[in-house]
Short mmCIF file of C-alpha atoms and ligand atoms in Angstrom, two decimals:
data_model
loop_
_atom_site.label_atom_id
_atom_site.label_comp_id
_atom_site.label_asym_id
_atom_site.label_seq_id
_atom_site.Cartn_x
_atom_site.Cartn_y
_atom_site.Cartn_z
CA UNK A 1 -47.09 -184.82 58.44
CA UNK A 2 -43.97 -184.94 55.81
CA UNK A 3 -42.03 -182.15 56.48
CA UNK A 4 -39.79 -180.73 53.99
CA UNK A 5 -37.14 -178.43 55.09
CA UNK A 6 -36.28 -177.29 59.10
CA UNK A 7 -37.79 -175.12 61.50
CA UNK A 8 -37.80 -171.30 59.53
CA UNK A 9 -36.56 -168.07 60.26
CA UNK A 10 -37.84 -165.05 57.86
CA UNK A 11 -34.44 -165.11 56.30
CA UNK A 12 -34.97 -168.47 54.91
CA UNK A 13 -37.59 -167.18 52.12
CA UNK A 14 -34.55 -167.84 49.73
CA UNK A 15 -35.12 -171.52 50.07
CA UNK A 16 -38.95 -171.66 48.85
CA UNK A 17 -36.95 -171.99 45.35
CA UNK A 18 -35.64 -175.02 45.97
CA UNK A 19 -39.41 -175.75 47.73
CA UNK A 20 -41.20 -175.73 44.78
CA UNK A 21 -38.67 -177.41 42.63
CA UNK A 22 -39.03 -180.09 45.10
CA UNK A 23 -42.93 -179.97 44.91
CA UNK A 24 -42.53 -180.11 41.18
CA UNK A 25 -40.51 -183.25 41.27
CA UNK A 26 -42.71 -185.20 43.63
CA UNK A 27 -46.05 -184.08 41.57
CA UNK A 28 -44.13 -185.77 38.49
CA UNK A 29 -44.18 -188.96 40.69
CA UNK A 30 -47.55 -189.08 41.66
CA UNK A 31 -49.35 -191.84 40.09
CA UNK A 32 -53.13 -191.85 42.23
CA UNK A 33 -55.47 -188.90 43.54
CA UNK A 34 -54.43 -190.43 47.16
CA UNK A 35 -50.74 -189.72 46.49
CA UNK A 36 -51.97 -185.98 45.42
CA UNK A 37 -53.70 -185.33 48.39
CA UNK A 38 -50.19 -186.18 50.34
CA UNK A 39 -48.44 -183.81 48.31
CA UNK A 40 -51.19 -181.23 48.73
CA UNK A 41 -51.02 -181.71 52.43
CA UNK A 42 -47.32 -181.69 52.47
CA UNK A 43 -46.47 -178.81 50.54
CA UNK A 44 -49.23 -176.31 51.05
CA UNK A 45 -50.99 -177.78 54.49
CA UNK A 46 -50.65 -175.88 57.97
CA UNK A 47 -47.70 -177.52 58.59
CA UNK A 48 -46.11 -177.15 55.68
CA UNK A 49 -43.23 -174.78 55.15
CA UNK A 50 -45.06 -172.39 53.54
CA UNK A 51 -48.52 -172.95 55.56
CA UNK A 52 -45.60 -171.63 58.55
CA UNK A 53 -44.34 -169.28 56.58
CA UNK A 54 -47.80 -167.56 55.67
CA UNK A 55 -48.74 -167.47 58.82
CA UNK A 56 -45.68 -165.64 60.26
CA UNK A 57 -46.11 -163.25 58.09
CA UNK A 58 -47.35 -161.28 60.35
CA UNK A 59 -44.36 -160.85 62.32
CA UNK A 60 -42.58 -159.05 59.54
CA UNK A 61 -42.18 -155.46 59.32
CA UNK A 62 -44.86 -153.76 56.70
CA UNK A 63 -42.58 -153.15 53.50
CA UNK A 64 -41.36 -156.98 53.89
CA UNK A 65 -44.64 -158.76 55.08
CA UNK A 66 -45.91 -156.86 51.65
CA UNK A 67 -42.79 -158.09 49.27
CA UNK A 68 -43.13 -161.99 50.84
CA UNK A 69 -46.66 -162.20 51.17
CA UNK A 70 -46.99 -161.29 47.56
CA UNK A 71 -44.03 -164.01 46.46
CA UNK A 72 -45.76 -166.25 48.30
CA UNK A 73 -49.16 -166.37 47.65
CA UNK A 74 -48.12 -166.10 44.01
CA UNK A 75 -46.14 -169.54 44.46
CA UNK A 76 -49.44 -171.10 46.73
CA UNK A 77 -51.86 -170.35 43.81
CA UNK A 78 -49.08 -171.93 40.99
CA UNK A 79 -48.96 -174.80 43.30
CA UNK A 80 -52.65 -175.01 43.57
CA UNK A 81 -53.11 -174.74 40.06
CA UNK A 82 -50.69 -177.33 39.17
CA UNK A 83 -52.40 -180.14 41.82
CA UNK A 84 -55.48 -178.92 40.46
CA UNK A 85 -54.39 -179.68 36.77
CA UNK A 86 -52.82 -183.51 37.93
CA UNK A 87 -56.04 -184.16 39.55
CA UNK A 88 -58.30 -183.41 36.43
CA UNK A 89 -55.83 -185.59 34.41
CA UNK A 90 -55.69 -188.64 37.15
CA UNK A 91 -59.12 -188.63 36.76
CA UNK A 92 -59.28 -189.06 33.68
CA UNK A 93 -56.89 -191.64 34.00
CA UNK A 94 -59.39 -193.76 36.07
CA UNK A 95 -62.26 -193.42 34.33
CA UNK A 96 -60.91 -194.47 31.12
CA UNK A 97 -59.99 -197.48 32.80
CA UNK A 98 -63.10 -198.70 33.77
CA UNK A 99 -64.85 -201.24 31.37
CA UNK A 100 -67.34 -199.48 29.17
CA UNK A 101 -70.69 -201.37 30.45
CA UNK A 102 -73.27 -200.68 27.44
CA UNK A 103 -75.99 -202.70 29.30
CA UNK A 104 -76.03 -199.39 32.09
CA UNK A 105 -78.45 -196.94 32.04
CA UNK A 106 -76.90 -193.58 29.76
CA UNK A 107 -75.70 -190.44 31.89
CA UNK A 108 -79.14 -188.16 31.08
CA UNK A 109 -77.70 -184.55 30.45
CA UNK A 110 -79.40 -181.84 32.26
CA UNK A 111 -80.45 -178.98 29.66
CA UNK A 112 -82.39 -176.06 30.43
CA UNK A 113 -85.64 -174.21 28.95
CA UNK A 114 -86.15 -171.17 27.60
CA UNK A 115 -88.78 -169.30 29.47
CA UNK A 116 -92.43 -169.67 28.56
CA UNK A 117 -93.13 -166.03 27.91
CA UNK A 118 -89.85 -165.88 26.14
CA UNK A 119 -90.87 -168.95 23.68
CA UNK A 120 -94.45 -167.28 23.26
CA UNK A 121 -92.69 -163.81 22.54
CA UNK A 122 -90.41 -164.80 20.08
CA UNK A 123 -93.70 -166.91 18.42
CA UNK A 124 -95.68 -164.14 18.02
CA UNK A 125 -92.44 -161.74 16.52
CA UNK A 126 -91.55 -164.96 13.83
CA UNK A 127 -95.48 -164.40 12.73
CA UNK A 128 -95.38 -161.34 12.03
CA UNK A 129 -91.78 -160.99 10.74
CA UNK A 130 -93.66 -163.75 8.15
CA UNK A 131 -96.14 -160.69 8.00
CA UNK A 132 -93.22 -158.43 6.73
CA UNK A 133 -93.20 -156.73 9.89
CA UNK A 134 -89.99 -155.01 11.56
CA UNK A 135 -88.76 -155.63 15.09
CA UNK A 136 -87.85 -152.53 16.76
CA UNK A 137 -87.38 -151.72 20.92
CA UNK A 138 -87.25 -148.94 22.81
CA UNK A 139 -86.20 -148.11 26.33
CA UNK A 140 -87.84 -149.27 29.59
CA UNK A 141 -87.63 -145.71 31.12
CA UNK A 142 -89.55 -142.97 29.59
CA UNK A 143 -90.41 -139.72 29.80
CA UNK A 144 -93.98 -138.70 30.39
CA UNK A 145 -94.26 -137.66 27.03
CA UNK A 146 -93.39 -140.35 24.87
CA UNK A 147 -95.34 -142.50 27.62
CA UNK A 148 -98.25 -140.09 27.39
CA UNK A 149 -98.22 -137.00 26.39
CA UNK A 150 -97.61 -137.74 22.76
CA UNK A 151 -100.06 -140.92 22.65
CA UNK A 152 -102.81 -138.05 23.55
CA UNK A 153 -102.98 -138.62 27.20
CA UNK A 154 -102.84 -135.73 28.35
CA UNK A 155 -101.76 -134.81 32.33
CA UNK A 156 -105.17 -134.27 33.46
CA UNK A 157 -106.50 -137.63 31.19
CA UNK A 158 -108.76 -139.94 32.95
CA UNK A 159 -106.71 -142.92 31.32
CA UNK A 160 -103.66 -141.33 33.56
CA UNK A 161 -105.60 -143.81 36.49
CA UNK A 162 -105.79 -146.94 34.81
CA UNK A 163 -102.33 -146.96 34.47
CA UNK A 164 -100.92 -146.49 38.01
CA UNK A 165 -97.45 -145.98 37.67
CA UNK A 166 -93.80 -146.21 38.78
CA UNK A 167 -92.83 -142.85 38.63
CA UNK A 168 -88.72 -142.42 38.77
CA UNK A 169 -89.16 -138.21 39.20
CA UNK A 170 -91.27 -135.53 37.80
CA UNK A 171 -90.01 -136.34 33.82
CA UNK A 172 -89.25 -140.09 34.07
CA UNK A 173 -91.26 -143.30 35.12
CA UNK A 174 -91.29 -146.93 33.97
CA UNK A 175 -93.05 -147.49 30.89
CA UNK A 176 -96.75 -148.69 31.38
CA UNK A 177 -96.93 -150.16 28.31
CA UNK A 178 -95.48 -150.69 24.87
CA UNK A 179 -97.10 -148.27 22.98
CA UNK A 180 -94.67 -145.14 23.17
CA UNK A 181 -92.10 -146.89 20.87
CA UNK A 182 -94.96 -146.51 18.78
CA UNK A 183 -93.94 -142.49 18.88
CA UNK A 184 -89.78 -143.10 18.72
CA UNK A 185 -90.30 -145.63 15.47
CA UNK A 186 -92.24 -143.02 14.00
CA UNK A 187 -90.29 -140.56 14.60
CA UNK A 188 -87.35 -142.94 13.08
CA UNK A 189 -88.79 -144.21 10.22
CA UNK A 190 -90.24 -143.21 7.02
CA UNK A 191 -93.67 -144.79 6.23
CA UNK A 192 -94.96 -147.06 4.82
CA UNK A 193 -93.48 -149.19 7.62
CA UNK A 194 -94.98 -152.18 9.46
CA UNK A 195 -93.56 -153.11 13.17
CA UNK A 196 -93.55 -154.26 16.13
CA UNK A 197 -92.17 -153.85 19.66
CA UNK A 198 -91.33 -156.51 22.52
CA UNK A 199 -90.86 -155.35 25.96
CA UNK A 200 -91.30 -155.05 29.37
CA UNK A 201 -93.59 -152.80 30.79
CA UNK A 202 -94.31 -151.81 34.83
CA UNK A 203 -97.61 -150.73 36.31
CA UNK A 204 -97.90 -150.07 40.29
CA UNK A 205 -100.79 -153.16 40.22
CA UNK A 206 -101.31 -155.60 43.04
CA UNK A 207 -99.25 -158.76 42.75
CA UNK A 208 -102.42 -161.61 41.98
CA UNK A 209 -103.39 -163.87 40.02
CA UNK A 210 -103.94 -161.43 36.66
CA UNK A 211 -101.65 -158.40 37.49
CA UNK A 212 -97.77 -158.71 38.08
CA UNK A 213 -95.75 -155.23 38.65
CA UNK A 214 -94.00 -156.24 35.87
CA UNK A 215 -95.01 -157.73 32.73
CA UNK A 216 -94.36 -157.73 28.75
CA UNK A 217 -96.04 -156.67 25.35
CA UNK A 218 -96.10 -156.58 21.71
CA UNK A 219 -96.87 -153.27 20.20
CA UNK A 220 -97.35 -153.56 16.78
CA UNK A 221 -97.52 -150.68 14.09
CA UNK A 222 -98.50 -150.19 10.50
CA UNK A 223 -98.21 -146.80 8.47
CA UNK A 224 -99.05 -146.36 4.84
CA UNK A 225 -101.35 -144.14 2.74
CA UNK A 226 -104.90 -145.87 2.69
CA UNK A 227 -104.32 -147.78 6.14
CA UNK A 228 -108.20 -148.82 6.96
CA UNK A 229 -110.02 -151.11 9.81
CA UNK A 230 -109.68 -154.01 7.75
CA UNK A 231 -106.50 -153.83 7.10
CA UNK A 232 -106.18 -154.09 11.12
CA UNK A 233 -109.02 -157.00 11.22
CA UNK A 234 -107.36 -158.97 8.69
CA UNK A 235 -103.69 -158.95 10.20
CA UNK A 236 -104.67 -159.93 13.96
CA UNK A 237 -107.52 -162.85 12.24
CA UNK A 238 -104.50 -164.07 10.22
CA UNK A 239 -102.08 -163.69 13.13
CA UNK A 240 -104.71 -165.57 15.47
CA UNK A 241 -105.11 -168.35 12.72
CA UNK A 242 -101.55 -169.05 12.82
CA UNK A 243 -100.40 -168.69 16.32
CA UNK A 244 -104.32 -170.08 17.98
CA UNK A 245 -105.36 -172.52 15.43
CA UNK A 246 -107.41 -172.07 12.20
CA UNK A 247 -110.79 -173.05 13.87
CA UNK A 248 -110.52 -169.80 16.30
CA UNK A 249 -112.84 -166.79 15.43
CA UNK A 250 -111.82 -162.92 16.34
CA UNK A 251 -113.90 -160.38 17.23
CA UNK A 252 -113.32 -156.59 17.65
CA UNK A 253 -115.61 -155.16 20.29
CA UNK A 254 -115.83 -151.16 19.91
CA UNK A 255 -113.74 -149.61 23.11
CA UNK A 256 -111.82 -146.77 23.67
CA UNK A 257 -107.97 -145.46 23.89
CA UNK A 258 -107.04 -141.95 23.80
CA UNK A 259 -104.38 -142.59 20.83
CA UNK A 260 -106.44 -144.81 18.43
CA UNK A 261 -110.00 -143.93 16.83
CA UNK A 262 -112.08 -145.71 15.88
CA UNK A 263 -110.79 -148.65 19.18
CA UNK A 264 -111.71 -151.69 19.82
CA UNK A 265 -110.84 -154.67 22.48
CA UNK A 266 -110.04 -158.18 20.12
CA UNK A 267 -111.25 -161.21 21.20
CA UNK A 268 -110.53 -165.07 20.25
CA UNK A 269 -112.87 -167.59 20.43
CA UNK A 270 -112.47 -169.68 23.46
CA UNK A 271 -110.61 -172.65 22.58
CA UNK A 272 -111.90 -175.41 25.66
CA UNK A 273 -115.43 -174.92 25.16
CA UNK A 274 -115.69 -173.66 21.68
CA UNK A 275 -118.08 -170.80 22.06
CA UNK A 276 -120.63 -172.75 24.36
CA UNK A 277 -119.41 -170.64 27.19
CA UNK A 278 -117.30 -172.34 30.33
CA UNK A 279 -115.24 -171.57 33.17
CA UNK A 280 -111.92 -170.38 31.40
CA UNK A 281 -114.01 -167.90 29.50
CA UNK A 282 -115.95 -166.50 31.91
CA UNK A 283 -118.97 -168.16 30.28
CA UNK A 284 -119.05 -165.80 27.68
CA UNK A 285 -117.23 -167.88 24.75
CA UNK A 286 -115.21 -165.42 24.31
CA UNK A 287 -111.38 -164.34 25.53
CA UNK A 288 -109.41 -160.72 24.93
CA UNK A 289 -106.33 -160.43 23.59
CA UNK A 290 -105.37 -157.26 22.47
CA UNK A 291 -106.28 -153.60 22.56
CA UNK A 292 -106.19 -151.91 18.98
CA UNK A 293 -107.47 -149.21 16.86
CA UNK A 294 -106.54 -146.84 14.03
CA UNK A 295 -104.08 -144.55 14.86
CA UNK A 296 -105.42 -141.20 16.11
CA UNK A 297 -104.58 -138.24 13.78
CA UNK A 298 -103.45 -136.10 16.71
CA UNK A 299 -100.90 -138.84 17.55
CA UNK A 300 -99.85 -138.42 13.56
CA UNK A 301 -99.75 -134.48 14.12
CA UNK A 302 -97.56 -135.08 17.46
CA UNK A 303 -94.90 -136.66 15.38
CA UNK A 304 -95.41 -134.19 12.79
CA UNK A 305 -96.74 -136.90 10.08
CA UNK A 306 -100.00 -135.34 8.19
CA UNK A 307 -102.56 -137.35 9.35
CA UNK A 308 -104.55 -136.25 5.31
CA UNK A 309 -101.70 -138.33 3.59
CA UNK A 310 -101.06 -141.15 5.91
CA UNK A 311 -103.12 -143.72 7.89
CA UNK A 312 -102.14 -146.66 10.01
CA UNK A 313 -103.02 -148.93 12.58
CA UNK A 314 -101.82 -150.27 16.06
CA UNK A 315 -102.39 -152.88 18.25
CA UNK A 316 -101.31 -153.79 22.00
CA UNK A 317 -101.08 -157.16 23.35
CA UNK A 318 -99.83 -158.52 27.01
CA UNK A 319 -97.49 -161.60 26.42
CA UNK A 320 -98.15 -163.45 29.84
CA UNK A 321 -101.58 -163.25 29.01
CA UNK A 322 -101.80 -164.46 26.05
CA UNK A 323 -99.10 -167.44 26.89
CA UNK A 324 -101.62 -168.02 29.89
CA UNK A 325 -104.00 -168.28 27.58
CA UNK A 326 -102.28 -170.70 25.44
CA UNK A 327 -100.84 -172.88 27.48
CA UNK A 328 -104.39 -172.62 30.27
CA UNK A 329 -101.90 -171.39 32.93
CA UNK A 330 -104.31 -170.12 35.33
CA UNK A 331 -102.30 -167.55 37.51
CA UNK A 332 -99.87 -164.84 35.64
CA UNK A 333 -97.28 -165.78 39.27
CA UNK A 334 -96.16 -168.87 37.73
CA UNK A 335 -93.93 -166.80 34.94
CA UNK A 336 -91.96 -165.47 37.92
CA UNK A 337 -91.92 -167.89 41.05
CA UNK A 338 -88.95 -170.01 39.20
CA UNK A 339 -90.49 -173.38 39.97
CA UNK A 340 -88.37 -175.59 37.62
CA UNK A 341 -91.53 -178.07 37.32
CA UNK A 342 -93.75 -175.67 36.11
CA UNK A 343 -90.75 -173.83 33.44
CA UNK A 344 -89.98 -177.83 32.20
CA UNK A 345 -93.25 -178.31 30.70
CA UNK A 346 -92.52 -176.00 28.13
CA UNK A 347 -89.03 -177.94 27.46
CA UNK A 348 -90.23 -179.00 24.41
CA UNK A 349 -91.49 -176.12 22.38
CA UNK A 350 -88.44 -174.59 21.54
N1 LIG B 1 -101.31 -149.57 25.32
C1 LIG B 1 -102.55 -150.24 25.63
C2 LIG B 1 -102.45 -150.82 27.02
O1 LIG B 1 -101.41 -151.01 27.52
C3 LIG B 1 -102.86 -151.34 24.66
C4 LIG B 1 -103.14 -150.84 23.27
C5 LIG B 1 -104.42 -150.53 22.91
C6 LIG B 1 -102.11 -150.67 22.37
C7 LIG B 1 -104.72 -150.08 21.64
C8 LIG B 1 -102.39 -150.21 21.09
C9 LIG B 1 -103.71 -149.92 20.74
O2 LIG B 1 -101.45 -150.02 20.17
O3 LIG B 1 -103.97 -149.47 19.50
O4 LIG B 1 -103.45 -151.12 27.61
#
């Protein structure tokens, strides 16, 4: 190896000046990436002067090894910087001298996808912005009484089971579902209001093919004086017309939640076998999407609206199932295993 400047002493640091001036002056000269890699080796290798002088360092008392070690490896990274900078524009250099060959294939440029339940979330929100509804949020940690207490489950509520949760202490757990923003955009806005509410939610489920720990929903929320069931059936059968297909019939099947009376569970018509009844439907014709209801006047009273003036309705729906729905994905693990052939398919639809 090239050696520039004798055997060192410590004393000798004063002469790394006159290094690096000589570094600079030899970069200037370089002309290929093979002449870099010289200067590279010969000005910052093991052998270099500095590579010796870095690795004495050791030797030197603590105040000094301190001073020079910082001078030092402030002049290694400029160095480095600089070859890295020559190198970029050398090879530039080289391609631009290669002949353009316009019978070769074209460079394909890798892009990536937005995820599935992402593209089926923001679908659903652009419907019913269309709708006039407002998107609001709310945290992922609540307390057990926005999570509960003020949707009129009460502590000792058999619906406390169904929704086995993550609990974070006595006060706080991971929200189970959407449906206490429902409380904190009441309590923020002034009806009439229509929204709704993306977000994750977290129930202690087994990981399988229809549960996952984690999952999302849209909450959605309508307020106003007069608020009956049909203005509820007519929003989700428009919302399934435009997001399903025109041909797809709903159906609200009476059910129960402790914050909405009268409830129901919404179905869509199943769209491979049209009704006739088949595998993906369970052979009933028939798939749920949604819990929903009118809102429960103690829910109102909890929130201090008066339940006599105004009405409203509220519906809950689980994004990865309804995208699995969609798109026929058949187990709710493909949203999260990161298996880039499975995200591509959805390249396209956003
Ligand atoms: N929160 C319910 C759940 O997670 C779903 C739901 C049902 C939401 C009825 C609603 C509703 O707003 O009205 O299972």
């Amino acid at each position: 190896m090239e050696r520039v400047g004798a055997i060192v002493t410590f004393p000798d640091f004063e002469r790394l000046e006159g290094y690096f001036s000589s570094f600079k002056e030899d970069l200037v000269a370089v002309k290929t990436i093979d002449e870099l890699n010289r200067i590279k080796g010969k000005y910052l290798g093991r052998n270099s002067l500095l590579g010796e002088l870095l690795s004495k360092l050791r030797e030197l008392p603590q105040e000094e090894k301190k001073k020079w070690g910082q001078k030092m490896n402030m002049l290694k990274t400029e160095m480095e910087d600089m070859l890295k900078e020559k190198y970029h524009v050398l090879h530039f250099e080289k391609e631009k001298r290669k002949p353009l060959d316009i019978t070769l294939p074209g460079k394909k440029q890798w892009t990536g996808t937005f995820h599935p339940v992402l593209i089926v979330r923001d679908q659903i929100l652009a419907i019913f912005r269309s709708f006039g509804f407002r998107v609001e949020s709310g945290p992922e940690i609540e307390s057990d009484f926005y999570n509960f207490e003020a949707l009129n489950i009460s502590s000792d509520h058999p619906a406390r089971d169904d929704q086995d949760s993550f609990y974070l202490n006595e006060k706080w757990l991971l929200r189970t579902h959407t449906s206490p923003a429902q409380i904190r955009t009441m309590q923020k806005l002034t009806p009439p209001f229509k929204a709704v509410v993306p977000g994750r939610c977290y129930r202690r489920d087994a990981f399988d093919a229809t549960h996952s720990p984690m999952f999302h929903q849209i909450e959605g929320l309508v307020v106003a004086p007069g608020i009956s069931m049909g203005d509820l059936k007519g929003t989700i059968e428009a919302f399934v017309h435009r997001f399903f297909g025109k041909e797809r019939r709903t159906r609200f099947r009476p059910s129960y939640f402790p914050f909405t009376e009268p409830s129901a569970e919404v179905d869509v018509s199943c769209g491979v076998c049209w009704g006739e009844g088949c595998r993906a439907c369970g052979h009933t014709g028939w798939l749920e999407i949604m819990g929903a209801g009118l809102v429960h006047p103690q829910v109102f009273l909890n929130v201090g609206y008066d339940p006599e003036v105004v009405q409203g309705f509220a519906f809950g729906m689980g994004i990865e199932r309804i995208a699995m729905l969609k798109f026929g994905v058949t187990d709710i693990r493909w949203f999260l295993e990161n298996d880039v052939a499975f995200l591509e398919q959805f390249k396209t639809l956003r």
